[in-house]
Amino acid sequence: MAATNVDTVLSSEPKSSPSPPISPVTLHSPVAEIEEKTPAPTVHDEPIDERKDDLKTTRPPTIDINLEAPPGVIEDPEDAFPEGGRGWVVVFGSMLLTASTFGLVNSWGVFQAHYQDVILPSTNPSTLAWIGSVQYALVFLPGLLAGRLFDIGYFRPMLLVASCLLVVATFLVAQCREFWQFMLAQGIATGIACGFVFGGAIPVVSHWFKRRRNTAFGIIATGSSYGGTVFPIITRNLIPVVGFPWTMRILAFILLGQLALANLLVRRRLPPVKVAGGLFNLAAFNSAPYSIYVACVAIGFLGMYTCLTFLDVSAVVVGVSPDFSFYLVSIANAGSGVGRIVSGLLSDRLGPMNVLIPFSLLAGVFTLVWPWCTSKPSLIAIALLYGFASGAFVGLLPSPVAQLGGTGDIGRRTGMLFTVLACGAVAGPPISGAIYARYGEFRQVGVYAGCVIFVATGLMGVARWKALGGLWGRF
């Protein structure tokens, strides 16, 4: 559970009469024994109320949480979490779930290129892009319902049904020939299945870790980088050899293996909690830090993935071979994997927001610089640097939410975050595409996306300030 300010604890003491002096006999500590042998009445005759100022100056700043959690939310003592052991098995299983969802969704670029060139050449490319946008948004949109099902104890049935739907939808994509068929199978069915699988993969880890929670989140997020690196390469190289239908079937069998293993490994530790409030916990938005953080993440998604979406296309525009430009997305995803692990390790020492803010700022800078990279070496460098910096944004996304309340309600709080940010996820790529269509070059796209990321980073700073009540502290 998030820490509580000393002011909050002390303010709950009655102020009608001063507290009696503390007797040395009541202090059961080594310090008390020394004081009992060597009396110091000037220390013990001082009432508690008169020593509040000393406590304020000696205690480090802590997070002041105003989140009005409903009755039944579990208090999270520091020593109640295993911090390892079976928890690392759960982390590995959750990483497989992330690889099977985000890893597959991040491979959309190779599918759009094949549909545009081979299967649906008469369809407008911007129309085809809606399949990927819908798919990506639906990874987050069911988060609210998935989080609620997790909280009340339906995690394993939800995970099993969603895993089966994802495998079946991937098999069905092999049979599609028309745009509406691809939209139903790859856009809607795959997106919804990924949303319910991913919606449980994040909160379950919070049952096993608190002190190392951010490191665990970072490791889980590397699954997205692994899938986003491997799946496009497999797809691009298999299509000319076995054809598109069998390529999709092979991907479906890979997903079947990963999801089956993950279903065996991932499990919750704490019993379900019947928290009040139903599907929504609107009281959570009474907390200024939570509300501001949700807003900044939604805004950030309007620009954060613009570079990754158009990196290979911009390389072809400046004369780089399509056979090489395709690998730039995989390079960026590989850099993202490193960034997610590093940011997770750092955030356990410094606090998630203290790491998210500088990494997001760097991602905005690299997004601004990206359109001016016109050579192969510069594109490789910007892919690695952007991937490294943006990896923290996704890897640490749920970490501040986990600190703004207890584990009993974490699924619902995380789900509300995912549902809101889905608006930014679905609107971001079409907005960037419209800017490119208007101006015919990517410099304006980079300026737009970079500035949006800067705005989101500024709001992160405001959320951190509201949570800490000042500029300095660990959060």
Coordinates of C-alpha atoms in Angstrom, one line a residue:
M1 CA 0.0 0.0 0.0
A2 CA 1.2 3.5 -0.7
A3 CA 2.8 5.2 2.3
T4 CA 0.9 7.8 4.3
N5 CA 2.2 11.2 5.3
V6 CA 3.2 11.8 8.9
D7 CA 0.9 14.8 8.9
T8 CA -2.1 12.7 8.1
V9 CA -1.3 10.3 10.9
L10 CA -0.7 13.0 13.5
S11 CA -3.7 15.1 12.5
S12 CA -5.9 12.2 13.6
E13 CA -4.8 12.7 17.2
P14 CA -7.2 14.6 19.4
K15 CA -6.3 18.3 19.8
S16 CA -8.7 19.1 22.7
S17 CA -6.1 18.3 25.3
P18 CA -2.3 17.8 25.1
S19 CA -1.1 14.2 25.2
P20 CA 0.5 13.2 28.5
P21 CA 4.2 12.9 28.7
I22 CA 5.7 9.7 27.4
S23 CA 7.0 7.5 30.2
P24 CA 10.4 5.8 29.6
V25 CA 8.8 2.6 30.7
T26 CA 6.4 2.5 27.7
L27 CA 9.2 2.8 25.1
H28 CA 10.2 -0.8 24.4
S29 CA 13.3 -0.2 22.3
P30 CA 17.1 -0.1 22.9
V31 CA 16.9 3.7 23.0
A32 CA 14.3 3.4 25.8
E33 CA 16.5 1.1 27.9
I34 CA 19.4 3.6 27.7
E35 CA 17.1 6.4 28.7
E36 CA 15.8 4.4 31.6
K37 CA 19.4 4.0 32.9
T38 CA 20.3 7.6 32.2
P39 CA 17.2 9.8 32.7
A40 CA 16.7 12.7 30.4
P41 CA 13.5 14.4 31.6
T42 CA 13.8 17.2 29.2
V43 CA 13.1 14.8 26.3
H44 CA 10.3 12.8 27.8
D45 CA 8.5 15.8 29.4
E46 CA 7.9 17.2 25.9
P47 CA 4.3 16.4 24.6
I48 CA 3.8 14.7 21.3
D49 CA 2.1 17.8 19.8
E50 CA 5.2 19.9 20.5
R51 CA 7.4 17.3 18.7
K52 CA 5.5 17.3 15.4
D53 CA 7.8 19.8 13.7
D54 CA 10.8 17.6 14.5
L55 CA 9.1 14.6 13.0
K56 CA 8.3 16.6 9.9
T57 CA 11.9 17.6 9.4
T58 CA 13.4 14.1 10.0
R59 CA 11.1 12.0 7.9
P60 CA 11.7 11.9 4.1
P61 CA 8.9 13.1 1.8
T62 CA 6.3 10.4 1.0
I63 CA 3.4 10.1 -1.3
D64 CA 0.2 11.7 -0.1
I65 CA -2.6 9.6 -1.5
N66 CA -6.0 11.1 -1.6
L67 CA -7.5 8.1 -3.5
E68 CA -10.9 7.4 -1.9
A69 CA -10.7 3.6 -2.1
P70 CA -13.9 1.7 -1.5
P71 CA -14.3 -0.5 1.6
G72 CA -12.5 -3.8 1.2
V73 CA -9.4 -2.6 -0.5
I74 CA -6.4 -4.7 0.9
E75 CA -3.7 -3.0 2.9
D76 CA -0.3 -4.0 1.5
P77 CA 2.3 -4.3 4.2
E78 CA 5.8 -4.4 2.8
D79 CA 6.7 -7.8 4.1
A80 CA 3.5 -9.5 2.7
F81 CA 4.9 -10.0 -0.8
P82 CA 7.2 -12.9 -1.8
E83 CA 9.4 -10.6 -3.9
G84 CA 10.6 -13.6 -5.9
G85 CA 10.4 -17.4 -5.9
R86 CA 7.1 -18.5 -7.6
G87 CA 6.7 -14.8 -8.5
W88 CA 9.4 -15.0 -11.2
V89 CA 7.5 -17.9 -12.8
V90 CA 4.5 -15.7 -13.0
V91 CA 6.6 -12.9 -14.5
F92 CA 7.8 -15.3 -17.2
G93 CA 4.3 -16.4 -18.0
S94 CA 3.1 -12.8 -18.1
M95 CA 6.0 -12.0 -20.5
L96 CA 4.7 -14.7 -22.8
L97 CA 1.2 -13.2 -22.7
T98 CA 2.6 -9.8 -23.6
A99 CA 4.6 -11.3 -26.5
S100 CA 1.5 -13.0 -27.8
T101 CA -0.6 -9.8 -27.7
F102 CA 1.5 -6.6 -28.1
G103 CA 4.2 -8.5 -30.0
L104 CA 1.6 -9.6 -32.5
V105 CA -0.1 -6.2 -32.7
N106 CA 3.3 -4.4 -33.2
S107 CA 3.8 -6.5 -36.3
W108 CA 1.0 -4.9 -38.1
G109 CA 3.3 -3.0 -40.5
V110 CA 4.3 -6.2 -42.4
F111 CA 0.7 -7.2 -42.8
Q112 CA -0.4 -3.9 -44.1
A113 CA 2.4 -4.0 -46.7
H114 CA 1.4 -7.4 -47.9
Y115 CA -2.3 -6.6 -48.1
Q116 CA -1.6 -3.3 -49.9
D117 CA 0.7 -5.0 -52.5
V118 CA -0.8 -8.4 -52.9
I119 CA -4.2 -9.2 -51.4
L120 CA -6.1 -5.9 -51.4
P121 CA -4.2 -3.7 -53.9
S122 CA -7.3 -1.7 -54.8
T123 CA -8.0 -0.7 -51.2
N124 CA -6.9 2.7 -50.0
P125 CA -3.8 2.4 -47.7
S126 CA -5.4 4.7 -45.1
T127 CA -8.5 2.4 -45.1
L128 CA -6.2 -0.6 -44.5
A129 CA -4.5 1.2 -41.7
W130 CA -7.8 1.2 -39.7
I131 CA -7.4 -2.6 -39.2
G132 CA -4.2 -2.0 -37.3
S133 CA -5.6 1.0 -35.4
V134 CA -8.7 -0.9 -34.3
Q135 CA -6.6 -3.8 -33.3
Y136 CA -4.2 -1.7 -31.3
A137 CA -7.0 0.3 -29.5
L138 CA -8.8 -2.9 -28.6
V139 CA -5.8 -4.2 -26.7
F140 CA -6.5 -1.4 -24.2
L141 CA -10.3 -0.8 -24.5
P142 CA -11.5 -4.0 -22.7
G143 CA -9.1 -3.2 -19.8
L144 CA -11.8 -1.9 -17.6
L145 CA -13.9 -5.1 -17.8
A146 CA -10.8 -7.3 -17.7
G147 CA -9.5 -5.6 -14.6
R148 CA -12.9 -5.9 -12.9
L149 CA -13.1 -9.7 -13.7
F150 CA -9.6 -10.1 -12.3
D151 CA -10.5 -8.3 -9.1
I152 CA -13.5 -10.5 -8.4
G153 CA -11.8 -13.8 -9.1
Y154 CA -12.4 -14.7 -12.7
F155 CA -8.9 -14.3 -14.0
R156 CA -8.1 -17.8 -15.1
P157 CA -11.4 -18.4 -17.0
M158 CA -11.0 -15.0 -18.7
L159 CA -7.5 -15.8 -19.7
L160 CA -8.4 -19.3 -21.0
V161 CA -11.3 -18.0 -23.1
A162 CA -9.4 -15.0 -24.5
S163 CA -6.4 -17.2 -25.4
C164 CA -8.6 -19.6 -27.3
L165 CA -10.2 -16.7 -29.2
L166 CA -6.8 -15.3 -30.1
V167 CA -5.6 -18.6 -31.6
V168 CA -8.9 -19.1 -33.5
A169 CA -8.9 -15.6 -34.9
T170 CA -5.3 -16.0 -36.1
F171 CA -6.3 -19.2 -37.9
L172 CA -9.3 -17.4 -39.5
V173 CA -7.1 -14.6 -40.9
A174 CA -5.5 -17.2 -43.1
Q175 CA -8.9 -17.7 -44.8
C176 CA -9.7 -14.0 -45.3
R177 CA -9.9 -12.4 -48.7
E178 CA -12.0 -9.3 -48.3
F179 CA -11.4 -6.1 -46.3
W180 CA -14.4 -6.7 -44.0
Q181 CA -13.2 -10.2 -43.3
F182 CA -9.7 -8.9 -42.2
M183 CA -11.4 -6.2 -40.1
L184 CA -13.5 -8.8 -38.3
A185 CA -10.9 -11.4 -37.8
Q186 CA -7.6 -9.4 -37.4
G187 CA -8.9 -6.1 -36.3
I188 CA -11.8 -6.8 -33.9
A189 CA -11.5 -10.5 -32.8
T190 CA -7.7 -10.4 -32.4
G191 CA -7.9 -7.0 -30.7
I192 CA -10.5 -8.0 -28.2
A193 CA -8.7 -11.3 -27.4
C194 CA -5.4 -9.5 -26.9
G195 CA -7.2 -7.0 -24.6
F196 CA -8.5 -9.6 -22.2
V197 CA -5.2 -11.5 -22.2
F198 CA -3.1 -8.4 -21.6
G199 CA -5.7 -7.0 -19.1
G200 CA -4.9 -9.8 -16.6
A201 CA -1.2 -10.1 -17.3
I202 CA -0.3 -6.8 -15.6
P203 CA -2.2 -6.8 -12.3
V204 CA -1.4 -10.4 -11.5
V205 CA 2.2 -9.5 -11.0
S206 CA 1.3 -7.0 -8.3
H207 CA 0.2 -9.9 -6.1
W208 CA 3.8 -11.2 -6.0
F209 CA 6.0 -8.1 -5.9
K210 CA 6.0 -4.7 -4.3
R211 CA 9.6 -3.7 -3.7
R212 CA 10.7 -5.2 -7.1
R213 CA 7.4 -4.5 -8.8
N214 CA 8.8 -2.1 -11.4
T215 CA 11.6 -4.5 -12.3
A216 CA 8.9 -7.2 -12.8
F217 CA 6.9 -4.8 -15.0
G218 CA 10.0 -4.1 -17.1
I219 CA 10.7 -7.7 -17.7
I220 CA 7.1 -8.4 -18.7
A221 CA 7.2 -5.5 -21.1
T222 CA 10.2 -7.1 -22.9
G223 CA 7.7 -9.7 -24.2
S224 CA 6.3 -7.0 -26.4
S225 CA 9.8 -6.2 -27.8
Y226 CA 10.5 -9.9 -28.3
G227 CA 7.3 -10.5 -30.2
G228 CA 7.6 -7.2 -32.1
T229 CA 11.1 -8.2 -33.2
V230 CA 10.5 -11.9 -34.1
F231 CA 7.0 -12.0 -35.5
P232 CA 7.6 -9.5 -38.4
I233 CA 10.8 -11.3 -39.4
I234 CA 9.0 -14.7 -39.4
T235 CA 6.1 -13.3 -41.4
R236 CA 8.2 -11.5 -43.9
N237 CA 10.4 -14.5 -44.6
L238 CA 7.7 -17.2 -44.6
I239 CA 5.2 -15.5 -47.0
P240 CA 7.4 -16.0 -50.1
V241 CA 8.2 -19.6 -49.1
V242 CA 4.9 -21.1 -47.9
G243 CA 2.4 -18.4 -48.8
F244 CA 0.2 -16.1 -46.7
P245 CA -2.4 -18.7 -45.4
W246 CA 0.2 -21.1 -44.1
T247 CA 2.3 -18.3 -42.6
M248 CA -0.8 -17.3 -40.5
R249 CA -1.3 -20.9 -39.5
I250 CA 2.3 -21.2 -38.3
L251 CA 1.9 -18.0 -36.3
A252 CA -1.3 -19.4 -34.8
F253 CA 0.6 -22.6 -33.7
I254 CA 3.4 -20.4 -32.2
L255 CA 0.7 -18.4 -30.3
L256 CA -0.9 -21.7 -29.2
G257 CA 2.3 -22.9 -27.6
Q258 CA 3.1 -19.6 -25.9
L259 CA -0.4 -19.1 -24.5
A260 CA -0.8 -22.7 -23.4
L261 CA 2.4 -22.4 -21.3
A262 CA 1.4 -19.0 -20.0
N263 CA -2.0 -20.4 -18.8
L264 CA -0.1 -23.0 -16.8
L265 CA 2.4 -20.6 -15.3
V266 CA 0.4 -17.5 -14.4
R267 CA -1.8 -17.5 -11.3
R268 CA -2.9 -15.0 -8.7
R269 CA -1.7 -15.2 -5.1
L270 CA -4.3 -13.2 -3.1
P271 CA -8.0 -14.1 -2.8
P272 CA -10.5 -12.0 -4.7
V273 CA -11.9 -9.0 -2.9
K274 CA -15.5 -7.8 -3.3
V275 CA -14.8 -4.1 -3.6
A276 CA -17.7 -1.8 -3.8
G277 CA -18.5 0.4 -6.7
G278 CA -19.2 -2.0 -9.6
L279 CA -17.4 -1.8 -12.9
F280 CA -16.3 1.8 -12.4
N281 CA -14.5 3.3 -9.4
L282 CA -15.3 6.9 -10.1
A283 CA -13.9 7.8 -6.6
A284 CA -10.5 7.0 -8.0
F285 CA -10.7 10.2 -10.1
N286 CA -11.1 12.3 -7.0
S287 CA -7.4 11.7 -6.6
A288 CA -5.6 14.5 -8.6
P289 CA -2.4 12.4 -9.1
Y290 CA -4.4 9.5 -10.6
S291 CA -6.6 11.7 -12.8
I292 CA -3.7 13.7 -14.2
Y293 CA -1.6 10.6 -14.8
V294 CA -4.5 9.0 -16.8
A295 CA -4.8 12.1 -18.9
C296 CA -1.1 12.4 -19.6
V297 CA -0.9 8.8 -20.7
A298 CA -3.9 9.2 -23.1
I299 CA -2.2 12.3 -24.6
G300 CA 1.1 10.6 -24.8
F301 CA -0.3 7.8 -27.0
L302 CA -1.4 10.4 -29.6
G303 CA 2.3 10.8 -30.5
M304 CA 4.5 8.2 -28.8
Y305 CA 4.1 5.5 -31.5
T306 CA 4.2 7.8 -34.5
C307 CA 7.9 7.2 -35.1
L308 CA 7.6 3.4 -34.8
T309 CA 4.6 3.4 -37.1
F310 CA 6.2 5.4 -39.9
L311 CA 9.9 4.6 -39.4
D312 CA 10.2 2.1 -42.3
V313 CA 8.0 4.1 -44.6
S314 CA 10.1 7.3 -44.0
A315 CA 13.2 5.3 -44.7
V316 CA 11.9 4.2 -48.1
V317 CA 10.9 7.8 -48.9
V318 CA 14.6 9.0 -48.4
G319 CA 15.9 6.2 -50.6
V320 CA 16.7 3.3 -48.3
S321 CA 16.0 -0.2 -49.7
P322 CA 12.6 -1.6 -48.6
D323 CA 14.4 -4.9 -47.9
F324 CA 16.4 -3.1 -45.2
S325 CA 13.9 -0.5 -44.0
F326 CA 11.7 -3.4 -42.9
Y327 CA 14.2 -4.3 -40.2
L328 CA 14.2 -0.8 -38.7
V329 CA 11.0 -1.6 -36.8
S330 CA 12.7 -4.8 -35.4
I331 CA 15.7 -2.7 -34.4
A332 CA 13.5 -0.2 -32.6
N333 CA 11.7 -3.0 -30.8
A334 CA 15.0 -4.6 -29.7
G335 CA 16.1 -1.2 -28.3
S336 CA 12.8 -0.9 -26.6
G337 CA 13.4 -4.2 -24.8
V338 CA 16.6 -3.0 -23.3
G339 CA 15.0 0.3 -22.3
R340 CA 12.2 -1.5 -20.5
I341 CA 14.5 -3.6 -18.4
V342 CA 16.8 -0.7 -17.6
S343 CA 13.9 1.6 -16.7
G344 CA 12.4 -1.1 -14.5
L345 CA 15.6 -1.6 -12.5
L346 CA 16.1 2.2 -12.1
S347 CA 12.5 2.8 -11.0
D348 CA 12.8 0.3 -8.1
R349 CA 15.5 2.6 -6.8
L350 CA 14.3 6.0 -7.8
G351 CA 10.6 5.6 -8.2
P352 CA 8.6 5.0 -11.5
M353 CA 7.7 8.7 -12.2
N354 CA 11.3 9.8 -11.6
V355 CA 12.3 7.5 -14.4
L356 CA 9.3 7.9 -16.7
I357 CA 9.6 11.7 -17.0
P358 CA 13.2 11.8 -18.3
F359 CA 12.8 8.8 -20.6
S360 CA 9.6 10.2 -22.1
L361 CA 11.3 13.6 -22.6
L362 CA 14.1 11.8 -24.5
A363 CA 11.5 9.9 -26.6
G364 CA 10.0 13.3 -27.6
V365 CA 13.4 14.6 -28.6
F366 CA 14.2 11.6 -30.7
T367 CA 10.7 11.7 -32.3
L368 CA 11.5 15.3 -33.3
V369 CA 14.9 14.4 -34.8
W370 CA 13.7 11.3 -36.6
P371 CA 12.4 13.0 -39.9
W372 CA 15.8 14.6 -40.4
C373 CA 17.6 11.2 -40.4
T374 CA 18.1 10.5 -44.1
S375 CA 21.0 8.0 -44.2
K376 CA 21.1 4.3 -43.2
P377 CA 23.4 4.8 -40.2
S378 CA 21.4 7.7 -38.8
L379 CA 18.1 5.7 -39.2
I380 CA 19.6 2.8 -37.3
A381 CA 20.8 5.1 -34.6
I382 CA 17.5 6.9 -34.2
A383 CA 15.6 3.5 -34.2
L384 CA 17.8 2.2 -31.3
L385 CA 17.6 5.5 -29.3
Y386 CA 13.9 6.0 -29.8
G387 CA 13.2 2.4 -29.0
F388 CA 15.3 2.6 -25.8
A389 CA 13.6 5.8 -24.6
S390 CA 10.0 4.9 -25.5
G391 CA 10.4 1.4 -23.9
A392 CA 10.1 3.0 -20.5
F393 CA 6.8 4.6 -21.4
V394 CA 5.1 1.3 -22.0
G395 CA 7.2 -0.8 -19.6
L396 CA 6.4 1.4 -16.6
L397 CA 2.9 2.4 -17.6
P398 CA 1.0 0.6 -14.8
S399 CA 3.6 1.2 -12.1
P400 CA 2.3 4.6 -10.8
V401 CA -1.2 3.2 -10.8
A402 CA -0.1 0.3 -8.6
Q403 CA 1.3 2.8 -6.1
L404 CA -1.9 4.8 -5.9
G405 CA -3.9 2.2 -4.0
G406 CA -4.0 -1.3 -2.8
T407 CA -3.9 -4.7 -4.6
G408 CA -7.6 -5.3 -3.9
D409 CA -8.6 -2.7 -6.5
I410 CA -5.6 -2.7 -8.8
G411 CA -7.3 -4.5 -11.7
R412 CA -10.0 -1.9 -11.9
R413 CA -7.7 1.1 -11.5
T414 CA -5.4 -0.3 -14.2
G415 CA -8.4 -1.2 -16.4
M416 CA -9.7 2.4 -16.2
L417 CA -6.3 3.7 -17.3
F418 CA -6.2 1.3 -20.3
T419 CA -9.7 2.1 -21.4
V420 CA -9.1 5.9 -21.4
L421 CA -5.7 5.6 -23.1
A422 CA -7.3 3.5 -25.9
C423 CA -8.7 6.8 -27.2
G424 CA -5.2 8.1 -27.8
A425 CA -4.1 4.8 -29.2
V426 CA -6.8 4.6 -31.9
A427 CA -6.5 8.3 -32.9
G428 CA -2.8 8.7 -32.9
P429 CA -1.8 7.0 -36.1
P430 CA -4.7 8.4 -38.3
I431 CA -3.8 11.9 -37.1
S432 CA -0.2 11.5 -38.0
G433 CA -1.2 9.9 -41.3
A434 CA -3.5 12.8 -42.1
I435 CA -0.6 15.3 -41.4
Y436 CA 1.6 13.4 -43.8
A437 CA -1.1 13.3 -46.5
R438 CA -1.5 17.1 -46.1
Y439 CA 2.1 18.1 -46.3
G440 CA 3.7 15.2 -48.2
E441 CA 6.7 14.9 -45.8
F442 CA 7.4 13.6 -42.3
R443 CA 9.0 16.7 -40.7
Q444 CA 5.6 18.1 -39.8
V445 CA 4.6 14.7 -38.5
G446 CA 7.7 14.6 -36.3
V447 CA 7.0 18.1 -34.9
Y448 CA 3.4 17.2 -34.1
A449 CA 4.3 13.9 -32.4
G450 CA 7.3 15.3 -30.5
C451 CA 5.3 18.3 -29.1
V452 CA 2.4 16.0 -28.0
I453 CA 5.0 13.8 -26.1
F454 CA 6.4 17.0 -24.5
V455 CA 2.9 18.0 -23.3
A456 CA 2.3 14.5 -21.8
T457 CA 5.7 14.7 -20.1
G458 CA 4.8 18.0 -18.5
L459 CA 1.5 16.5 -17.2
M460 CA 3.5 13.7 -15.7
G461 CA 5.5 16.2 -13.8
V462 CA 2.3 17.8 -12.5
A463 CA 1.0 14.4 -11.4
R464 CA 4.2 13.7 -9.6
W465 CA 4.2 17.0 -7.8
K466 CA 0.6 16.5 -6.7
A467 CA 1.4 13.0 -5.4
L468 CA 4.5 14.1 -3.4
G469 CA 3.2 17.6 -2.4
G470 CA 6.5 19.1 -3.6
L471 CA 9.3 18.7 -6.0
W472 CA 11.5 16.2 -4.2
G473 CA 10.8 12.7 -3.2
R474 CA 10.7 9.1 -4.5
F475 CA 7.7 8.4 -6.7

